[in-house]
mmCIF file of C-alpha atoms in Angstrom:
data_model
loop_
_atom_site.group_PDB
_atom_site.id
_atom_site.type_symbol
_atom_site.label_atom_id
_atom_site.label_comp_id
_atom_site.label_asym_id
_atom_site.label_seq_id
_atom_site.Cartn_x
_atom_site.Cartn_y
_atom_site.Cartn_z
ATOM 1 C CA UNK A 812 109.082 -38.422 91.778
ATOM 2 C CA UNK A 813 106.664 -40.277 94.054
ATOM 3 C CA UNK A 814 108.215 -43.623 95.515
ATOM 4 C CA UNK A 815 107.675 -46.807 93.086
ATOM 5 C CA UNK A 816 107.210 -49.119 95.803
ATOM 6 C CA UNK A 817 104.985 -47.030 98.284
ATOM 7 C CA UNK A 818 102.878 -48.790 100.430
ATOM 8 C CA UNK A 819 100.649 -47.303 102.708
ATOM 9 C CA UNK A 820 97.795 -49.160 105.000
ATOM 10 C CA UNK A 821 95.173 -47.605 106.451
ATOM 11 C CA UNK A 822 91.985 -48.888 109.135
ATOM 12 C CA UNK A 823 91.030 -51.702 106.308
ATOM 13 C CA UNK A 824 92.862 -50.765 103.629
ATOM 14 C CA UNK A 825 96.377 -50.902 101.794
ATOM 15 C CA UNK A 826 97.452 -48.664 99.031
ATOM 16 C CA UNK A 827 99.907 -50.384 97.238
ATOM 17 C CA UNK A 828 100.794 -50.122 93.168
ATOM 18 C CA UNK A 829 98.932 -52.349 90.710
ATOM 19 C CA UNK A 830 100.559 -55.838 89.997
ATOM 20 C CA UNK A 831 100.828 -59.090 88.102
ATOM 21 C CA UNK A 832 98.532 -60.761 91.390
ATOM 22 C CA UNK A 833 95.924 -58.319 90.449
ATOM 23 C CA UNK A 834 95.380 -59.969 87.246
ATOM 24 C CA UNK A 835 92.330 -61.996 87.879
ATOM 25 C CA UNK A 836 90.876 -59.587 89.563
ATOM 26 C CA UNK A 837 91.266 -57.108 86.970
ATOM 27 C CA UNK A 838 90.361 -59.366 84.415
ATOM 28 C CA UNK A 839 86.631 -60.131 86.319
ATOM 29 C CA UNK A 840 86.316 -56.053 86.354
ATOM 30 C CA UNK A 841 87.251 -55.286 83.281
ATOM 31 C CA UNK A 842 84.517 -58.108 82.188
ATOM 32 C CA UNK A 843 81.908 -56.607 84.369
ATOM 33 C CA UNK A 844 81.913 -53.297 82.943
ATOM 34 C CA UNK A 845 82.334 -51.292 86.095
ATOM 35 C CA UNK A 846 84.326 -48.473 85.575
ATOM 36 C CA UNK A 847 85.958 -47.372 88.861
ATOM 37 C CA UNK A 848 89.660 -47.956 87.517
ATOM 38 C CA UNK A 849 92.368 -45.055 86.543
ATOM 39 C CA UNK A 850 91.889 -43.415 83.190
ATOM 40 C CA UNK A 851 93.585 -46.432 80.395
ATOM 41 C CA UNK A 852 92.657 -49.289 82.052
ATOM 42 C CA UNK A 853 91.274 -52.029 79.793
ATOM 43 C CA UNK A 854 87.889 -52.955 79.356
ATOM 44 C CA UNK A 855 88.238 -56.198 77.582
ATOM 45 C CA UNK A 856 89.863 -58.725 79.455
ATOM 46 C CA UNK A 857 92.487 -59.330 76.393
ATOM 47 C CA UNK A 858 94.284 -55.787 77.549
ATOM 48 C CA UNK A 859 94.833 -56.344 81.404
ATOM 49 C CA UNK A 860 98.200 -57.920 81.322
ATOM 50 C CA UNK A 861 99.502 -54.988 78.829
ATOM 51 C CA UNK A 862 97.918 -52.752 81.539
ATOM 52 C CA UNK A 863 99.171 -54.170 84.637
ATOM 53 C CA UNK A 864 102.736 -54.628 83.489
ATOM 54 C CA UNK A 865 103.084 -51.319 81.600
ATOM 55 C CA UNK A 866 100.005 -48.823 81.608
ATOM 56 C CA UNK A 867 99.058 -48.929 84.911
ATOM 57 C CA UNK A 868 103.143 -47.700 86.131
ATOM 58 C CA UNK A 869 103.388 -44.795 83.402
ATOM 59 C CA UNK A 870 101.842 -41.958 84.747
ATOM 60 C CA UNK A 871 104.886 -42.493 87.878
ATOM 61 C CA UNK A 872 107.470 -43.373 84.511
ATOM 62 C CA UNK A 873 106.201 -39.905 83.625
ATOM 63 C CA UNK A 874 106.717 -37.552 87.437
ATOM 64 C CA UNK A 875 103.429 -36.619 87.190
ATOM 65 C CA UNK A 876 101.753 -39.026 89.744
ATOM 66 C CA UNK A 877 100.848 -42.301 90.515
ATOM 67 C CA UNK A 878 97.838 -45.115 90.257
ATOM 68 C CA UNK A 879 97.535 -46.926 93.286
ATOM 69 C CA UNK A 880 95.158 -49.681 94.434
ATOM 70 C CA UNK A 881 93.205 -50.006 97.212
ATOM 71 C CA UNK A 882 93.107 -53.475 98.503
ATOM 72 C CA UNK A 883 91.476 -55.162 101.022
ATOM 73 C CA UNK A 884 92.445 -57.298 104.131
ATOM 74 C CA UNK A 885 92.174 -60.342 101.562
ATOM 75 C CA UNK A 886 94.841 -58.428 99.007
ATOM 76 C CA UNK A 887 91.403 -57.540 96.651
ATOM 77 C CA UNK A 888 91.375 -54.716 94.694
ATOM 78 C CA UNK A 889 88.367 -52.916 95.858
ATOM 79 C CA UNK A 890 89.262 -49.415 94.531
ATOM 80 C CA UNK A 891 91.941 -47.295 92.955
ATOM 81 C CA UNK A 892 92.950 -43.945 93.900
ATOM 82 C CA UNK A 893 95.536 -41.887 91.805
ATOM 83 C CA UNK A 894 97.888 -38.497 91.862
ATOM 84 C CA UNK A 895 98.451 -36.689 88.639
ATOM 85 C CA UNK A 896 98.716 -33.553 87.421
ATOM 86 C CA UNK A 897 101.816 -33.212 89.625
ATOM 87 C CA UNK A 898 103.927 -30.071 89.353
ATOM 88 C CA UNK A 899 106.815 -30.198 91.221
ATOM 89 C CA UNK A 900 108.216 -26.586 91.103
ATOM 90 C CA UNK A 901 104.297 -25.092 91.756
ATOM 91 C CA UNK A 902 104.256 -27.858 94.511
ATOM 92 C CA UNK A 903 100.741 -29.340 93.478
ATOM 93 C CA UNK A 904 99.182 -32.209 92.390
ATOM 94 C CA UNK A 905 95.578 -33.607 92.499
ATOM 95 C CA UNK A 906 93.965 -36.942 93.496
ATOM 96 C CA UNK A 907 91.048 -38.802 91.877
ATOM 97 C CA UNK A 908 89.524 -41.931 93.607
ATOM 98 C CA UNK A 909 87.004 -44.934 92.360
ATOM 99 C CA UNK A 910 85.522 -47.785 94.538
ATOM 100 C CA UNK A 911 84.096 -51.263 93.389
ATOM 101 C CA UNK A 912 79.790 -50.519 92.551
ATOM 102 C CA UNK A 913 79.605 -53.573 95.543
ATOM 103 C CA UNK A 914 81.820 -51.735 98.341
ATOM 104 C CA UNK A 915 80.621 -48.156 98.095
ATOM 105 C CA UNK A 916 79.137 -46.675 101.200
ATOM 106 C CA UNK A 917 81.733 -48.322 103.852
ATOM 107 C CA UNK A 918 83.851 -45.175 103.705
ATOM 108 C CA UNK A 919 86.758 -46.515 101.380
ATOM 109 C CA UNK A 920 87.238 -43.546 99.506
ATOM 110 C CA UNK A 921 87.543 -41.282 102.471
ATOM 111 C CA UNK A 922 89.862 -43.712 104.122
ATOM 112 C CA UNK A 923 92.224 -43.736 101.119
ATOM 113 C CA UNK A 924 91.560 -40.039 100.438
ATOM 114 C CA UNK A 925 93.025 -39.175 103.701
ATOM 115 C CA UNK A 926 95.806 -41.704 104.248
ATOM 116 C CA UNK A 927 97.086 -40.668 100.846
ATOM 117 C CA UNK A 928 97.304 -36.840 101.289
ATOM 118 C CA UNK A 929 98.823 -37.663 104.846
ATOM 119 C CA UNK A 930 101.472 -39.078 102.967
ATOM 120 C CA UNK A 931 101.929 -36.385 99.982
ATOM 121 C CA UNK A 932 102.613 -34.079 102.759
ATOM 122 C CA UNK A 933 104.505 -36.354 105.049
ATOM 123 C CA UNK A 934 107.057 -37.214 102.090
ATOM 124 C CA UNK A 935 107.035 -35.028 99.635
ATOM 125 C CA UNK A 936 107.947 -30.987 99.184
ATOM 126 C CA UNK A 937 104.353 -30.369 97.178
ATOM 127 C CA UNK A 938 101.731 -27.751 99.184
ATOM 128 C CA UNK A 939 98.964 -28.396 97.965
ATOM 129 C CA UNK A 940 96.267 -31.348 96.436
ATOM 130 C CA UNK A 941 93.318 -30.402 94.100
ATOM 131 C CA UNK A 942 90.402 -32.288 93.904
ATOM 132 C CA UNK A 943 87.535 -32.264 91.745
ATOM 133 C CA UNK A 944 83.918 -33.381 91.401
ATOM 134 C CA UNK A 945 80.448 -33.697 89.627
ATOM 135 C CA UNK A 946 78.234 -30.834 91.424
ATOM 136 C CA UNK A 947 75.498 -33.295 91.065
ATOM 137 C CA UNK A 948 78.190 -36.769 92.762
ATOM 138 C CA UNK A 949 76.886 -36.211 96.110
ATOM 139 C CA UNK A 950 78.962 -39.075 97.282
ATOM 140 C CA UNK A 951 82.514 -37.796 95.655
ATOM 141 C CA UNK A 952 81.458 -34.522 97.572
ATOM 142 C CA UNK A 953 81.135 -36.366 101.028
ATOM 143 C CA UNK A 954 84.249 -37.693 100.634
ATOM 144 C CA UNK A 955 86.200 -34.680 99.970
ATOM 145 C CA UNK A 956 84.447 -32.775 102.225
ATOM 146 C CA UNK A 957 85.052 -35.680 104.886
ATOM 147 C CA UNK A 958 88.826 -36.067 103.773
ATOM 148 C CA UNK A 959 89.153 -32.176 105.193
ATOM 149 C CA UNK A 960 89.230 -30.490 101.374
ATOM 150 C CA UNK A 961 87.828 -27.136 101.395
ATOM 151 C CA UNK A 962 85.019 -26.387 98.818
ATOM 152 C CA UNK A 963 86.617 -23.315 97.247
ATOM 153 C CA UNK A 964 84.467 -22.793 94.223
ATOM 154 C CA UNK A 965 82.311 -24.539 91.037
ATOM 155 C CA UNK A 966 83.407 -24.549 87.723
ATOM 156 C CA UNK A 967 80.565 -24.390 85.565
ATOM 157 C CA UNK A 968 79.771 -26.670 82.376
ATOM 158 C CA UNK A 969 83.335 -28.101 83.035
ATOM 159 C CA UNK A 970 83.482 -31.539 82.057
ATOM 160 C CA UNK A 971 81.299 -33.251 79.338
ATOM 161 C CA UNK A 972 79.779 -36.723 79.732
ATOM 162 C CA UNK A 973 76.952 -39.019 77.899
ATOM 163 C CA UNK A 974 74.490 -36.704 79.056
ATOM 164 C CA UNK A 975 75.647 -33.328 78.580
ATOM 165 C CA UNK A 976 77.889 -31.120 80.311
ATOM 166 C CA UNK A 977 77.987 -30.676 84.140
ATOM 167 C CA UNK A 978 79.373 -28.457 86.220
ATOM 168 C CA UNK A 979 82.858 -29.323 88.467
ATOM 169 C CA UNK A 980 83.517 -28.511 92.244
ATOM 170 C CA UNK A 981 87.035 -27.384 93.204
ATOM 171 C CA UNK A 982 88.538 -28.329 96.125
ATOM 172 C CA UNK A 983 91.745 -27.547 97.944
ATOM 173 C CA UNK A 984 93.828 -29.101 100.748
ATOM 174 C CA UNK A 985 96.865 -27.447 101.858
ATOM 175 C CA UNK A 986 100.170 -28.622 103.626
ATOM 176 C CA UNK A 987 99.049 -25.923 107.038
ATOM 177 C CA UNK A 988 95.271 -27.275 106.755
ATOM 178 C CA UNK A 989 94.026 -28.834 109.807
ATOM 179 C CA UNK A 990 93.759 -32.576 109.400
ATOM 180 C CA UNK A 991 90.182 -33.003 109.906
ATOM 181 C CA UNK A 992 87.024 -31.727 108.320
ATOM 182 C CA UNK A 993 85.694 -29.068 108.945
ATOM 183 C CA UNK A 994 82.409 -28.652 111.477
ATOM 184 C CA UNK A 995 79.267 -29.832 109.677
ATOM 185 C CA UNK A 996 75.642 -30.656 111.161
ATOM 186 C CA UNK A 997 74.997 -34.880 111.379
ATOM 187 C CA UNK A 998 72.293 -36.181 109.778
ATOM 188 C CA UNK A 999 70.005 -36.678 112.583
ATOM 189 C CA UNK A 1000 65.773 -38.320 113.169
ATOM 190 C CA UNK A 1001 64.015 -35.662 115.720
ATOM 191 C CA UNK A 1002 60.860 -36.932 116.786
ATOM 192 C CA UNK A 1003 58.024 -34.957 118.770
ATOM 193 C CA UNK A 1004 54.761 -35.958 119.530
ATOM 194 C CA UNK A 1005 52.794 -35.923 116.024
ATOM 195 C CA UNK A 1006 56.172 -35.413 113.872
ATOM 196 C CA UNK A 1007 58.893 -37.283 112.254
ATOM 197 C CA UNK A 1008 61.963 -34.634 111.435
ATOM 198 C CA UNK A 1009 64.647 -36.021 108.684
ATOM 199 C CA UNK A 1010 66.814 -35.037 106.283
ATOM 200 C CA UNK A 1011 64.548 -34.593 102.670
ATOM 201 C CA UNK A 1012 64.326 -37.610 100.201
ATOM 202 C CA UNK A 1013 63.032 -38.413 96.710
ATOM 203 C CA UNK A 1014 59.618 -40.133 98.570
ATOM 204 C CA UNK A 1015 59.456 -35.981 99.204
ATOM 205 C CA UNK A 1016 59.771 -34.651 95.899
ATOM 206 C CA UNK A 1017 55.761 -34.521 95.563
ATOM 207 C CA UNK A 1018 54.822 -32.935 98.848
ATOM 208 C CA UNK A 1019 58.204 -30.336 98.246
ATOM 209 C CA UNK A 1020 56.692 -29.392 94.625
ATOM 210 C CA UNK A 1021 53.060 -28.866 95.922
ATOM 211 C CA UNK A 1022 54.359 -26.436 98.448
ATOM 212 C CA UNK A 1023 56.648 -25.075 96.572
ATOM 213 C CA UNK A 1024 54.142 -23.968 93.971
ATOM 214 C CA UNK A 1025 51.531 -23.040 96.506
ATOM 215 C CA UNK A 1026 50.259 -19.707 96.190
ATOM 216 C CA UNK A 1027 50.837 -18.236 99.589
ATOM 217 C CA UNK A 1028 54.452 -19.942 99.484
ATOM 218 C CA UNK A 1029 55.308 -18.035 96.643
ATOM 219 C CA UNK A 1030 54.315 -14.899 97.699
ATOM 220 C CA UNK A 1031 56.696 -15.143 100.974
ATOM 221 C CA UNK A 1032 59.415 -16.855 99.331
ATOM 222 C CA UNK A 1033 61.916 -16.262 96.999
ATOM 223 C CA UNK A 1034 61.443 -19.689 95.081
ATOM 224 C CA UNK A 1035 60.954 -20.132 91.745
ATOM 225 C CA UNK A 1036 57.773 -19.257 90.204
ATOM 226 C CA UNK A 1037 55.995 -22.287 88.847
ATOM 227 C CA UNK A 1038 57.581 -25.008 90.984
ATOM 228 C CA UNK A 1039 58.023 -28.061 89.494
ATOM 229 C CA UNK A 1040 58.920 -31.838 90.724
ATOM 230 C CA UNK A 1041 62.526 -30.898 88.798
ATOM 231 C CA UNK A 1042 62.966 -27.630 91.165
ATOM 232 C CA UNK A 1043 62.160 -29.906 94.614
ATOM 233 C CA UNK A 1044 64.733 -32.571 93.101
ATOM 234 C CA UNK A 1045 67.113 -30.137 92.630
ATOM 235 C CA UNK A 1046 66.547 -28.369 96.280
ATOM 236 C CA UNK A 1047 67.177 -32.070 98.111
ATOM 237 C CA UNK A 1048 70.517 -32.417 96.468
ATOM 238 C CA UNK A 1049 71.340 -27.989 97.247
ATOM 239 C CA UNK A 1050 70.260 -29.163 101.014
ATOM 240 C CA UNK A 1051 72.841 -32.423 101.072
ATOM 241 C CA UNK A 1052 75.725 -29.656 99.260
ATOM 242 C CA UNK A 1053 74.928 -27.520 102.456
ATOM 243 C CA UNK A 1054 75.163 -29.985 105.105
ATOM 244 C CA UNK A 1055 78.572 -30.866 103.479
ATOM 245 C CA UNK A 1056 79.972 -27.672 103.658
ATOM 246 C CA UNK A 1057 78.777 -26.689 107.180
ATOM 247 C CA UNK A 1058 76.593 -24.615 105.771
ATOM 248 C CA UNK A 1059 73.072 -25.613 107.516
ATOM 249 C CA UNK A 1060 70.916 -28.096 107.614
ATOM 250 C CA UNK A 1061 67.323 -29.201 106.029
ATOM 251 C CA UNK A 1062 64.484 -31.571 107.961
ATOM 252 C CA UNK A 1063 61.250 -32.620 106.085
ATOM 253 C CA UNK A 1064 58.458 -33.329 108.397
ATOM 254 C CA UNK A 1065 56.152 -35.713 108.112
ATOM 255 C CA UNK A 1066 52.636 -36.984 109.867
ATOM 256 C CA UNK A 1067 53.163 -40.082 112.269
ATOM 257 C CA UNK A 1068 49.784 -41.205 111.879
ATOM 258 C CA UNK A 1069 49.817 -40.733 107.794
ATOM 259 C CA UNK A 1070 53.206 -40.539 106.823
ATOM 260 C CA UNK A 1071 52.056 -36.868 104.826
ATOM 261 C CA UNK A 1072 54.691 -34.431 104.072
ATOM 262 C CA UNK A 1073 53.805 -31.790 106.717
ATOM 263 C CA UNK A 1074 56.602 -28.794 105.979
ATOM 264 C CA UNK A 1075 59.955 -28.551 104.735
ATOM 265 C CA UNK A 1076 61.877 -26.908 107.647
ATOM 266 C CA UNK A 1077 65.941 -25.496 107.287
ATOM 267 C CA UNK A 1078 68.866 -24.252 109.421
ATOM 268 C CA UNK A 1079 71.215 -21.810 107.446
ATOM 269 C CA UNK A 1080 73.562 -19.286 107.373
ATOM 270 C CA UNK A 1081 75.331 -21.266 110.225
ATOM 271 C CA UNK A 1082 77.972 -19.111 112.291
ATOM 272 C CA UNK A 1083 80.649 -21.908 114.095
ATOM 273 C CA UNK A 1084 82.102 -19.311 115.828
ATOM 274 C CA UNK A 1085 79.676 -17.219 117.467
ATOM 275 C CA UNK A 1086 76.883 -20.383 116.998
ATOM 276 C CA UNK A 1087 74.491 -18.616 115.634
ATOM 277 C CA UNK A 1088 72.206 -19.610 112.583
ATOM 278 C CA UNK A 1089 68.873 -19.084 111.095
ATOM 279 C CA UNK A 1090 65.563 -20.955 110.470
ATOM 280 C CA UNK A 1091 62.790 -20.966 108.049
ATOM 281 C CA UNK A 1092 60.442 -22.749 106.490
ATOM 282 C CA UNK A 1093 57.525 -23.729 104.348
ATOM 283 C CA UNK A 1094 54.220 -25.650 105.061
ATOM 284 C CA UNK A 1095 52.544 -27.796 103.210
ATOM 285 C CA UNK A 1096 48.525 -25.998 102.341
ATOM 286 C CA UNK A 1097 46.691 -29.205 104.301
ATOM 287 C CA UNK A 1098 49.030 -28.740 107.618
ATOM 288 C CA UNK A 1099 48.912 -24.918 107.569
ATOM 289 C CA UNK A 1100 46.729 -23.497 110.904
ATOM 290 C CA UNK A 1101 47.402 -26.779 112.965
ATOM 291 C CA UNK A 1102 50.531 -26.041 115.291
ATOM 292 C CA UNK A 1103 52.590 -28.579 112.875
ATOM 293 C CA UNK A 1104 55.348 -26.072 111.743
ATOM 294 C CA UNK A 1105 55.782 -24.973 115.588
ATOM 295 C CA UNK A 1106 56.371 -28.300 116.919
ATOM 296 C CA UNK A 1107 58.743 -29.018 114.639
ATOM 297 C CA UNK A 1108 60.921 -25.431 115.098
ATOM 298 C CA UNK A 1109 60.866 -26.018 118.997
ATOM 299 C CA UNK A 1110 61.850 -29.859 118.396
ATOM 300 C CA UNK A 1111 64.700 -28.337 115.916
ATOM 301 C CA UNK A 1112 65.495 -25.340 118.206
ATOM 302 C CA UNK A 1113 66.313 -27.830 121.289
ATOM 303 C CA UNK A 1114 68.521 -29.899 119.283
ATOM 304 C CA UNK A 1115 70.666 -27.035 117.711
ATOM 305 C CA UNK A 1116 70.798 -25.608 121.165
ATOM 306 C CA UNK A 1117 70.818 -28.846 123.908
ATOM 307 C CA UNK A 1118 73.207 -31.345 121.527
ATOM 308 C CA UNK A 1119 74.912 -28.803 119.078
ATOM 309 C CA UNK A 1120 75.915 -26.231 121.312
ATOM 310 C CA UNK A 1121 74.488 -23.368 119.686
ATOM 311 C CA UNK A 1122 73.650 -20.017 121.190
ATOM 312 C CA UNK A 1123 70.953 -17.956 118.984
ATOM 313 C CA UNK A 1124 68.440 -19.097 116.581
ATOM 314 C CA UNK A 1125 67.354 -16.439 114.369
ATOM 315 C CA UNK A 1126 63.944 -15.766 112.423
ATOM 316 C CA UNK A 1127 62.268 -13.681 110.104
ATOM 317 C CA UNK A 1128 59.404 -13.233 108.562
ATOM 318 C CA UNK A 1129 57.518 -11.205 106.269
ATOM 319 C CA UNK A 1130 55.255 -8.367 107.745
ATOM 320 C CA UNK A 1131 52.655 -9.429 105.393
ATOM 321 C CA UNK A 1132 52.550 -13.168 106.613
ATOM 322 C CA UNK A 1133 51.208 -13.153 110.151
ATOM 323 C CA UNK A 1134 50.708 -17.131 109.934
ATOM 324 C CA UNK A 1135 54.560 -17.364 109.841
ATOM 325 C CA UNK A 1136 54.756 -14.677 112.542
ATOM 326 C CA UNK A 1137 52.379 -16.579 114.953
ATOM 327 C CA UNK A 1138 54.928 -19.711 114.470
ATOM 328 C CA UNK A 1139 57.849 -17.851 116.092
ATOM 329 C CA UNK A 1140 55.839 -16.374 118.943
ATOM 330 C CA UNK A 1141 54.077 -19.230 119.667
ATOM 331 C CA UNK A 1142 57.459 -21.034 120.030
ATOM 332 C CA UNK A 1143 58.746 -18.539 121.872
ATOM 333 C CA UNK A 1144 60.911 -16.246 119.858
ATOM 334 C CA UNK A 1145 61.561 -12.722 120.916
ATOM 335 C CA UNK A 1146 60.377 -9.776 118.444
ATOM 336 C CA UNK A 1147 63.741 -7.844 118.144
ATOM 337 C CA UNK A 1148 62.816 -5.394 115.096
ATOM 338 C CA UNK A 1149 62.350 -4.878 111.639
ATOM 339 C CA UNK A 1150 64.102 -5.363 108.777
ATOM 340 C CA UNK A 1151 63.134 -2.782 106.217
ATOM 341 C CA UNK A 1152 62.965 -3.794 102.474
ATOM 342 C CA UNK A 1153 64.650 -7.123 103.385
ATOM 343 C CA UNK A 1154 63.339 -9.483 100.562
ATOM 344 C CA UNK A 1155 62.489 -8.949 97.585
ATOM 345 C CA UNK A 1156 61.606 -5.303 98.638
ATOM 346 C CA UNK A 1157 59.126 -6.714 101.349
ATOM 347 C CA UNK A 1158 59.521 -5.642 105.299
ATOM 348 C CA UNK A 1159 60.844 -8.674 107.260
ATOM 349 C CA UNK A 1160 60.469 -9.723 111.326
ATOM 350 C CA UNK A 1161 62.698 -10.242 112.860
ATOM 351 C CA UNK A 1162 62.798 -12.834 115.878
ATOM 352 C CA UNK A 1163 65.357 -14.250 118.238
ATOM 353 C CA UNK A 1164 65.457 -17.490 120.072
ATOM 354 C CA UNK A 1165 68.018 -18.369 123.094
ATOM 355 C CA UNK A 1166 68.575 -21.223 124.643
ATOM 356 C CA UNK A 1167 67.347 -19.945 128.301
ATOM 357 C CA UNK A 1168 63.842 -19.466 126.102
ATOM 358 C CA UNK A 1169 63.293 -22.712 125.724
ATOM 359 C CA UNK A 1170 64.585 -23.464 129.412
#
């Protein structure tokens, strides 16, 4: 069993068991309706000292975990973060997490995330800690990614909430798994002289559709046919899932002068030990034929290279697109061949860009 009286602080935080001196605090949650507490804790006020003195200890009466809180420097409860599912002889167990609506985005859950599983593995014989979340909870993804879980696979239609069913995101952390995360791209502002480059936003969805759907877009692209608002939606949150896993990265450009979406530009298939990757992307119809696109690979190029440490940028294009082709000469990539029914049956370019290109 897991030790009743653990107590483990962190940076800002202390993960301690729930007690009597968390009534009043429970109390004003439970009255608020924010639901950020372990699975059985009240939600009328009338239930919290039942909770506190019995239901909140019997998942630990029970070997299969325990709820914690996480309190602040002032003894607040601010989250709570749990084990369960424990199997002792497999050596597993999984942890689930909540923070306050009015302290997310300071980093709690991470903090508490990893202190925790430092201490599963510190004081305890189990191997391994599951973790699961919402495809579509960006910010429970950042946290496990950020806590050093490895994404290992989605579990479609999984769980099913008010809205329908959604699909759940396995991850793993193991006893032998290095303690940090693993190597991701940071969200990052590039600026050149006409262009803003930043990571894609819902003020983007309209310029992102309108491309999308475009008519030369879609014949050089494997996007969906008949692009909608719903389709660029769902591509912001893919690009954010990407980041998170290391995978790449995605920069929407817009004008200075008019604040107009220009292009949606993106780094994939990201290699961390040879650091390699690739870039494409897609113009909006009004910037097409005014050097927009190539500013913005260059500006890209120089930061993957000059602050990332990467040593080849790849491109391709299709044979039939020579606008797309005149981008990666005109920024200096090197022709290297052709790759023969590549997409979608089509011929692609290929083109290479080094770091002494750009020198």
């Amino acid at each position: 069993m897991f030790d009743p009286d653990v107590r483990i602080a962190t940076g800002r935080l202390v993960l301690r068991p729930f007690g009597s001196r968390d009534a009043e605090r429970v109390r004003s949650i439970a009255e608020s309706g924010h639901r950020f507490l372990p699975p059985g804790a009240p939600v009328h006020a009338s239930g919290v000292g039942q909770w506190l003195a019995r239901g909140a200890h019997e998942l630990y009466r029970s070997g299969q975990g325990v709820h914690l809180a996480m309190a602040d420097a002032d003894d607040r409860v601010v989250g709570a973060i749990s084990l369960f599912k424990t199997s002792w002889n497999a050596g597993t167990t999984e942890v689930g997490y909540g923070v306050h609506p009015l302290h997310r985005g300071r980093g709690y859950a991470t903090e508490a995330v990893r202190a925790l599983t430092a201490w599963v593995f510190a004081t305890t014989t189990l191997r391994r800690i599951d973790l699961t979340a919402n495809l579509d909870n960006l910010a429970s993804l950042s946290v496990a990614c950020k806590a050093g879980f490895t994404w290992e696979g989605v579990l479609r239609d999984a769980v099913w909430e008010e809205d329908g069913p959604h699909d759940l995101v396995l991850f793993g952390l193991l006893r032998e798994d290095a303690p940090e995360p693993g190597p991701a791209l940071p969200k990052t502002e590039l600026r050149t002289p006409r262009l803003l480059l930043r990571q894609p936003t819902p003020a983007d969805v309209p310029g992102l559709a309108a491309t999308g759907a475009d008519e030369l877009t879609q014949a050089h692209t494997g996007l969906p046919r008949g692009y909608t608002e719903d389709d660029a939606r769902t591509f912001i949150d893919i690009c954010e899932r990407m980041r998170m896993r290391g995978a790449g990265i995605a920069f929407a450009a817009e004008e200075y002068t008019t604040a107009r979406f220009v292009a949606n530009l993106d780094l994939r298939d990201l290699d961390w030990r040879n650091r390699t990757a690739e870039i494409g992307y897609m113009a909006a119809p009004w910037a097409r034929g005014q050097g927009f696109t190539g500013e913005a690979v260059t500006a890209i190029a120089r930061w993957l290279f000059e602050r990332q440490g990467f040593q080849r940028l790849q491109l391709r294009a299709a044979v039939s697109n020579p606008a797309s082709r005149r981008v990666a000469e005109k920024a200096g990539f090197t022709r290297e061949g052709v790759a023969r029914a590549a997409l979608g049956g089509e011929d692609l370019v290929v083109y290479s860009l080094l770091p002494s290109d750009l020198a």
